[in-house]
mmCIF file of C-alpha atoms and ligand atoms in Angstrom:
data_model
loop_
_atom_site.group_PDB
_atom_site.id
_atom_site.type_symbol
_atom_site.label_atom_id
_atom_site.label_comp_id
_atom_site.label_asym_id
_atom_site.label_seq_id
_atom_site.Cartn_x
_atom_site.Cartn_y
_atom_site.Cartn_z
ATOM 1 C CA UNK A 7 168.222 78.150 124.318
ATOM 2 C CA UNK A 8 165.841 75.171 124.605
ATOM 3 C CA UNK A 9 163.792 76.295 127.439
ATOM 4 C CA UNK A 10 160.302 76.107 128.160
ATOM 5 C CA UNK A 11 158.719 79.290 129.233
ATOM 6 C CA UNK A 12 157.618 79.427 132.965
ATOM 7 C CA UNK A 13 154.798 81.470 134.262
ATOM 8 C CA UNK A 14 156.026 84.927 135.185
ATOM 9 C CA UNK A 15 152.686 86.434 136.149
ATOM 10 C CA UNK A 16 149.037 85.654 136.517
ATOM 11 C CA UNK A 17 146.988 88.704 136.019
ATOM 12 C CA UNK A 18 143.245 89.096 136.967
ATOM 13 C CA UNK A 19 141.787 91.482 134.308
ATOM 14 C CA UNK A 20 140.130 94.534 135.824
ATOM 15 C CA UNK A 21 136.583 95.844 134.925
ATOM 16 C CA UNK A 22 136.582 99.095 133.001
ATOM 17 C CA UNK A 23 134.134 101.189 131.240
ATOM 18 C CA UNK A 24 135.176 102.662 127.833
ATOM 19 C CA UNK A 25 133.422 104.120 124.820
ATOM 20 C CA UNK A 26 129.899 105.156 125.358
ATOM 21 C CA UNK A 27 129.422 103.107 128.678
ATOM 22 C CA UNK A 28 130.879 99.638 127.547
ATOM 23 C CA UNK A 29 131.895 97.388 130.387
ATOM 24 C CA UNK A 30 135.092 95.649 129.420
ATOM 25 C CA UNK A 31 137.647 93.127 131.197
ATOM 26 C CA UNK A 32 141.040 94.809 130.767
ATOM 27 C CA UNK A 33 144.298 92.705 131.257
ATOM 28 C CA UNK A 34 146.455 95.606 130.275
ATOM 29 C CA UNK A 35 146.242 99.169 128.587
ATOM 30 C CA UNK A 36 148.877 101.416 127.178
ATOM 31 C CA UNK A 37 151.361 102.529 129.739
ATOM 32 C CA UNK A 38 154.656 104.469 129.452
ATOM 33 C CA UNK A 39 156.391 101.348 131.026
ATOM 34 C CA UNK A 40 155.220 99.325 128.067
ATOM 35 C CA UNK A 41 155.745 95.992 129.827
ATOM 36 C CA UNK A 42 153.826 94.169 127.135
ATOM 37 C CA UNK A 43 155.894 95.423 124.121
ATOM 38 C CA UNK A 44 154.940 94.987 121.381
ATOM 39 C CA UNK A 45 151.355 94.893 122.704
ATOM 40 C CA UNK A 46 149.429 97.826 124.262
ATOM 41 C CA UNK A 47 146.030 96.682 125.288
ATOM 42 C CA UNK A 48 143.908 93.523 125.697
ATOM 43 C CA UNK A 49 140.224 93.796 126.267
ATOM 44 C CA UNK A 50 137.731 91.082 126.714
ATOM 45 C CA UNK A 51 133.843 92.322 125.978
ATOM 46 C CA UNK A 52 131.213 90.015 126.993
ATOM 47 C CA UNK A 53 127.526 91.005 127.238
ATOM 48 C CA UNK A 54 125.312 88.045 128.522
ATOM 49 C CA UNK A 55 122.566 89.859 130.476
ATOM 50 C CA UNK A 56 119.449 90.168 128.354
ATOM 51 C CA UNK A 57 118.108 92.893 130.581
ATOM 52 C CA UNK A 58 120.924 95.421 130.236
ATOM 53 C CA UNK A 59 120.196 98.509 128.320
ATOM 54 C CA UNK A 60 120.871 99.205 124.701
ATOM 55 C CA UNK A 61 124.373 98.332 123.448
ATOM 56 C CA UNK A 62 125.943 101.606 122.348
ATOM 57 C CA UNK A 63 129.454 100.545 121.736
ATOM 58 C CA UNK A 64 132.235 102.843 120.520
ATOM 59 C CA UNK A 65 130.882 106.028 118.388
ATOM 60 C CA UNK A 66 133.242 107.690 115.940
ATOM 61 C CA UNK A 67 136.813 107.935 117.452
ATOM 62 C CA UNK A 68 140.253 108.291 116.068
ATOM 63 C CA UNK A 69 143.352 106.051 116.255
ATOM 64 C CA UNK A 70 147.021 106.893 115.388
ATOM 65 C CA UNK A 71 150.314 104.978 115.595
ATOM 66 C CA UNK A 72 148.836 101.435 116.370
ATOM 67 C CA UNK A 73 147.010 98.475 115.105
ATOM 68 C CA UNK A 74 143.665 97.269 116.590
ATOM 69 C CA UNK A 75 142.792 93.514 116.085
ATOM 70 C CA UNK A 76 139.238 92.561 117.020
ATOM 71 C CA UNK A 77 138.314 88.928 117.207
ATOM 72 C CA UNK A 78 134.897 87.730 117.853
ATOM 73 C CA UNK A 79 133.566 84.410 119.367
ATOM 74 C CA UNK A 80 129.843 85.369 119.589
ATOM 75 C CA UNK A 81 127.769 88.240 118.280
ATOM 76 C CA UNK A 82 129.476 90.642 115.851
ATOM 77 C CA UNK A 83 130.761 94.227 115.629
ATOM 78 C CA UNK A 84 129.422 96.543 112.981
ATOM 79 C CA UNK A 85 132.349 98.815 111.737
ATOM 80 C CA UNK A 86 132.536 102.025 109.619
ATOM 81 C CA UNK A 87 135.282 104.445 109.151
ATOM 82 C CA UNK A 88 136.509 107.814 107.611
ATOM 83 C CA UNK A 89 137.684 106.278 104.554
ATOM 84 C CA UNK A 90 134.462 104.760 103.609
ATOM 85 C CA UNK A 91 134.997 101.213 104.653
ATOM 86 C CA UNK A 92 131.983 99.384 106.331
ATOM 87 C CA UNK A 93 131.326 95.880 107.482
ATOM 88 C CA UNK A 94 130.368 93.435 109.984
ATOM 89 C CA UNK A 95 132.866 91.478 112.041
ATOM 90 C CA UNK A 96 130.893 88.133 112.747
ATOM 91 C CA UNK A 97 131.828 85.135 114.951
ATOM 92 C CA UNK A 98 135.012 83.667 114.121
ATOM 93 C CA UNK A 99 136.097 86.800 112.104
ATOM 94 C CA UNK A 100 139.145 88.850 112.699
ATOM 95 C CA UNK A 101 139.721 92.486 111.656
ATOM 96 C CA UNK A 102 143.374 93.438 111.671
ATOM 97 C CA UNK A 103 143.460 97.235 111.299
ATOM 98 C CA UNK A 104 146.568 99.066 110.932
ATOM 99 C CA UNK A 105 145.447 102.619 111.882
ATOM 100 C CA UNK A 106 148.959 104.083 110.821
ATOM 101 C CA UNK A 107 148.766 107.973 110.513
ATOM 102 C CA UNK A 108 145.133 108.250 111.209
ATOM 103 C CA UNK A 109 141.681 106.769 110.963
ATOM 104 C CA UNK A 110 138.459 107.663 112.582
ATOM 105 C CA UNK A 111 136.116 104.683 113.088
ATOM 106 C CA UNK A 112 132.949 103.576 114.790
ATOM 107 C CA UNK A 113 132.604 100.215 116.481
ATOM 108 C CA UNK A 114 129.083 98.785 117.505
ATOM 109 C CA UNK A 115 128.688 95.491 119.148
ATOM 110 C CA UNK A 116 125.587 93.402 118.125
ATOM 111 C CA UNK A 117 124.116 90.388 119.954
ATOM 112 C CA UNK A 118 124.197 87.078 118.234
ATOM 113 C CA UNK A 119 121.308 84.517 118.242
ATOM 114 C CA UNK A 120 121.902 83.559 121.605
ATOM 115 C CA UNK A 121 121.669 87.268 122.935
ATOM 116 C CA UNK A 122 125.395 87.248 123.655
ATOM 117 C CA UNK A 123 128.270 89.329 122.601
ATOM 118 C CA UNK A 124 131.724 87.753 123.342
ATOM 119 C CA UNK A 125 135.055 89.043 121.657
ATOM 120 C CA UNK A 126 138.632 90.345 122.234
ATOM 121 C CA UNK A 127 140.431 93.394 121.079
ATOM 122 C CA UNK A 128 144.228 93.473 121.116
ATOM 123 C CA UNK A 129 146.326 96.717 120.393
ATOM 124 C CA UNK A 130 149.613 96.045 118.591
ATOM 125 C CA UNK A 131 152.154 98.908 118.592
ATOM 126 C CA UNK A 132 153.836 100.054 115.405
ATOM 127 C CA UNK A 133 157.601 101.065 115.395
ATOM 128 C CA UNK A 134 158.687 104.612 114.977
ATOM 129 C CA UNK A 135 159.245 104.099 111.093
ATOM 130 C CA UNK A 136 155.567 102.834 110.567
ATOM 131 C CA UNK A 137 153.588 104.953 112.925
ATOM 132 C CA UNK A 138 152.446 107.342 110.046
ATOM 133 C CA UNK A 139 152.059 104.620 107.369
ATOM 134 C CA UNK A 140 148.765 104.668 105.348
ATOM 135 C CA UNK A 141 145.884 102.770 107.127
ATOM 136 C CA UNK A 142 145.427 99.089 106.089
ATOM 137 C CA UNK A 143 142.754 96.459 106.836
ATOM 138 C CA UNK A 144 143.039 92.821 106.735
ATOM 139 C CA UNK A 145 139.541 91.412 107.236
ATOM 140 C CA UNK A 146 139.454 87.735 107.442
ATOM 141 C CA UNK A 147 136.449 85.807 107.577
ATOM 142 C CA UNK A 148 135.924 82.669 109.659
ATOM 143 C CA UNK A 149 136.377 80.311 106.926
ATOM 144 C CA UNK A 150 139.692 81.639 105.847
ATOM 145 C CA UNK A 151 141.319 81.050 109.229
ATOM 146 C CA UNK A 152 143.215 77.642 109.122
ATOM 147 C CA UNK A 153 142.407 75.339 111.957
ATOM 148 C CA UNK A 154 145.175 72.625 113.136
ATOM 149 C CA UNK A 155 143.859 69.792 114.974
ATOM 150 C CA UNK A 156 146.023 67.085 116.684
ATOM 151 C CA UNK A 157 145.338 64.813 119.696
ATOM 152 C CA UNK A 158 143.122 66.808 122.111
ATOM 153 C CA UNK A 159 144.213 70.128 120.530
ATOM 154 C CA UNK A 160 142.301 72.639 118.285
ATOM 155 C CA UNK A 161 144.083 75.694 117.113
ATOM 156 C CA UNK A 162 142.853 78.564 114.852
ATOM 157 C CA UNK A 163 145.837 80.331 113.381
ATOM 158 C CA UNK A 164 145.244 83.846 112.655
ATOM 159 C CA UNK A 165 148.833 85.128 112.648
ATOM 160 C CA UNK A 166 152.058 83.106 112.798
ATOM 161 C CA UNK A 167 152.838 79.539 112.104
ATOM 162 C CA UNK A 168 151.505 76.172 113.864
ATOM 163 C CA UNK A 169 152.808 72.764 112.550
ATOM 164 C CA UNK A 170 153.783 74.319 109.206
ATOM 165 C CA UNK A 171 150.414 76.080 108.813
ATOM 166 C CA UNK A 172 150.574 79.857 108.266
ATOM 167 C CA UNK A 173 147.661 82.274 109.514
ATOM 168 C CA UNK A 174 146.316 84.712 106.810
ATOM 169 C CA UNK A 175 147.314 87.919 108.663
ATOM 170 C CA UNK A 176 150.593 88.959 107.074
ATOM 171 C CA UNK A 177 153.226 92.062 106.788
ATOM 172 C CA UNK A 178 152.813 92.869 110.506
ATOM 173 C CA UNK A 179 156.003 94.668 111.994
ATOM 174 C CA UNK A 180 155.591 92.940 115.490
ATOM 175 C CA UNK A 181 155.983 89.502 113.765
ATOM 176 C CA UNK A 182 152.978 88.378 115.821
ATOM 177 C CA UNK A 183 151.749 84.873 116.622
ATOM 178 C CA UNK A 184 147.824 85.052 117.435
ATOM 179 C CA UNK A 185 146.000 81.717 118.160
ATOM 180 C CA UNK A 186 142.759 80.726 119.567
ATOM 181 C CA UNK A 187 143.522 77.377 121.135
ATOM 182 C CA UNK A 188 141.174 74.839 122.828
ATOM 183 C CA UNK A 189 142.519 71.667 124.612
ATOM 184 C CA UNK A 190 140.520 68.604 125.872
ATOM 185 C CA UNK A 191 141.334 67.207 129.309
ATOM 186 C CA UNK A 192 144.548 65.578 129.718
ATOM 187 C CA UNK A 193 146.125 67.307 126.571
ATOM 188 C CA UNK A 194 149.869 68.811 126.218
ATOM 189 C CA UNK A 195 150.036 71.735 123.880
ATOM 190 C CA UNK A 196 153.519 72.623 122.703
ATOM 191 C CA UNK A 197 154.310 75.792 120.686
ATOM 192 C CA UNK A 198 157.651 77.272 119.612
ATOM 193 C CA UNK A 199 157.992 80.902 120.494
ATOM 194 C CA UNK A 200 161.310 82.666 119.633
ATOM 195 C CA UNK A 201 163.320 83.608 122.476
ATOM 196 C CA UNK A 202 163.093 87.415 123.312
ATOM 197 C CA UNK A 203 159.584 87.548 122.026
ATOM 198 C CA UNK A 204 156.826 88.641 124.692
ATOM 199 C CA UNK A 205 154.200 85.795 125.155
ATOM 200 C CA UNK A 206 150.888 85.859 126.959
ATOM 201 C CA UNK A 207 147.823 83.537 127.035
ATOM 202 C CA UNK A 208 144.375 84.786 127.990
ATOM 203 C CA UNK A 209 142.648 81.855 129.485
ATOM 204 C CA UNK A 210 138.883 82.582 129.107
ATOM 205 C CA UNK A 211 137.420 79.151 129.805
ATOM 206 C CA UNK A 212 138.399 76.300 132.033
ATOM 207 C CA UNK A 213 141.940 75.546 133.533
ATOM 208 C CA UNK A 214 145.463 74.429 132.512
ATOM 209 C CA UNK A 215 149.021 74.378 133.825
ATOM 210 C CA UNK A 216 151.999 76.149 132.714
ATOM 211 C CA UNK A 217 155.237 74.342 134.053
ATOM 212 C CA UNK A 218 153.374 73.151 136.967
ATOM 213 C CA UNK A 219 151.522 76.282 138.013
ATOM 214 C CA UNK A 220 147.741 76.472 137.484
ATOM 215 C CA UNK A 221 145.992 79.047 135.570
ATOM 216 C CA UNK A 222 142.209 79.326 135.688
ATOM 217 C CA UNK A 223 139.703 81.396 133.746
ATOM 218 C CA UNK A 224 139.540 84.431 133.711
ATOM 219 C CA UNK A 225 143.270 85.288 133.857
ATOM 220 C CA UNK A 226 146.087 86.664 131.636
ATOM 221 C CA UNK A 227 149.207 84.462 132.120
ATOM 222 C CA UNK A 228 152.394 86.125 131.226
ATOM 223 C CA UNK A 229 155.321 83.832 130.304
ATOM 224 C CA UNK A 230 158.916 84.218 131.133
ATOM 225 C CA UNK A 231 161.587 84.130 128.400
ATOM 226 C CA UNK A 232 162.273 80.883 126.594
ATOM 227 C CA UNK A 233 161.694 79.390 123.223
ATOM 228 C CA UNK A 234 158.889 77.038 123.875
ATOM 229 C CA UNK A 235 155.375 77.270 125.525
ATOM 230 C CA UNK A 236 154.088 74.040 127.276
ATOM 231 C CA UNK A 237 150.422 74.238 128.437
ATOM 232 C CA UNK A 238 148.798 70.977 129.754
ATOM 233 C CA UNK A 239 145.418 70.309 130.827
ATOM 234 C CA UNK A 240 144.382 67.690 133.720
ATOM 235 C CA UNK A 241 140.643 66.929 134.505
ATOM 236 C CA UNK A 242 139.537 70.079 133.107
ATOM 237 C CA UNK A 243 139.454 71.498 129.265
ATOM 238 C CA UNK A 244 140.642 74.965 128.657
ATOM 239 C CA UNK A 245 140.462 77.770 125.834
ATOM 240 C CA UNK A 246 142.672 80.567 125.646
ATOM 241 C CA UNK A 247 144.179 83.235 123.243
ATOM 242 C CA UNK A 248 147.795 82.964 122.710
ATOM 243 C CA UNK A 249 149.735 85.962 121.719
ATOM 244 C CA UNK A 250 153.372 86.546 120.980
ATOM 245 C CA UNK A 251 155.514 89.353 119.345
ATOM 246 C CA UNK A 252 158.727 90.849 118.804
ATOM 247 C CA UNK A 253 159.340 93.805 121.188
ATOM 248 C CA UNK A 254 160.162 97.186 119.465
ATOM 249 C CA UNK A 255 162.383 98.524 122.520
ATOM 250 C CA UNK A 256 161.192 102.034 121.712
ATOM 251 C CA UNK A 257 159.812 104.672 124.118
ATOM 252 C CA UNK A 258 156.168 105.224 123.960
ATOM 253 C CA UNK A 259 153.768 108.165 124.518
ATOM 254 C CA UNK A 260 150.186 106.896 124.994
ATOM 255 C CA UNK A 261 147.339 109.165 125.033
ATOM 256 C CA UNK A 262 143.928 107.559 124.729
ATOM 257 C CA UNK A 263 143.327 106.198 121.315
ATOM 258 C CA UNK A 264 146.908 107.359 120.097
ATOM 259 C CA UNK A 265 150.195 105.726 120.833
ATOM 260 C CA UNK A 266 153.244 107.649 119.688
ATOM 261 C CA UNK A 267 156.836 107.852 120.608
ATOM 262 C CA UNK A 268 156.930 111.431 121.874
ATOM 263 C CA UNK A 269 154.596 113.895 123.655
ATOM 264 C CA UNK A 270 155.099 116.259 120.705
ATOM 265 C CA UNK A 271 153.758 113.595 118.314
ATOM 266 C CA UNK A 272 150.580 113.212 120.668
ATOM 267 C CA UNK A 273 150.295 117.314 120.471
ATOM 268 C CA UNK A 274 150.575 116.951 116.687
ATOM 269 C CA UNK A 275 147.840 114.302 116.570
ATOM 270 C CA UNK A 276 145.488 116.644 118.641
ATOM 271 C CA UNK A 277 146.222 119.710 116.432
ATOM 272 C CA UNK A 278 145.549 117.551 113.379
ATOM 273 C CA UNK A 279 142.162 116.475 114.772
ATOM 274 C CA UNK A 280 141.411 120.191 115.487
ATOM 275 C CA UNK A 281 142.490 121.231 112.068
ATOM 276 C CA UNK A 282 140.715 118.618 110.224
ATOM 277 C CA UNK A 283 144.066 117.205 108.914
ATOM 278 C CA UNK A 284 144.038 113.943 110.965
ATOM 279 C CA UNK A 285 142.826 111.500 108.440
ATOM 280 C CA UNK A 286 145.466 111.405 105.838
ATOM 281 C CA UNK A 287 143.910 109.658 102.782
HETATM 282 FE FE1 LIG B 2 138.606 101.778 117.809
#
């Protein structure tokens, strides 16, 4: 194909309240239209105001049929689940959780030394064949995420490949690319992304241009099809999360923290919760 991906859409995230009163910036959430296939949701949580009340986070809740990916820049998330796992996702760490057939967990954000909490949560869909798979965690500490640096460019590779460097997250059905990218002023960033894959960039600081069209923080840039991404900076620097993946092309039935393929499977999930058979092992 040999085509740079142009900017299809420039989405302004909407403020939403989730969990026990957590204010988030949501770029997109699970919808039957499934426009971001294989991704389902992208949330940005930022708490900077020291006078706000206690941070209560997300008390025990279920997930089925999806993967949740937590990426922290500042502060941390204390995590605990129905399988007995517990831990802290700190700055620069990633937790790639494959909920599969069922998990109950708690996610409680904690302030960092500067008083801030800043992070992202991405939901990745699972194909029908994997929706009821056993839960799996990939917990990657900051030091284990490779960094690729070239002229004016700094990339942390969580999943996928940059200049021959592979990210540590593996075995994900959506074949994802997940990068944190920082560009100095006057830099050109090129990244191959297979044609047919969905690609989005969440610009959270600064400003850049995509094929001549400017994108300024805070916005989600949605790319048109093509096989290469070309992002350039002018006077300003930029920081963004770059995400791409192979669409499954399956119908979805979203219901809160569950995303299945049919309404009957959602009914089953609710029944399993009532009967205490939700958590598989
Ligand atoms: Fe959750």
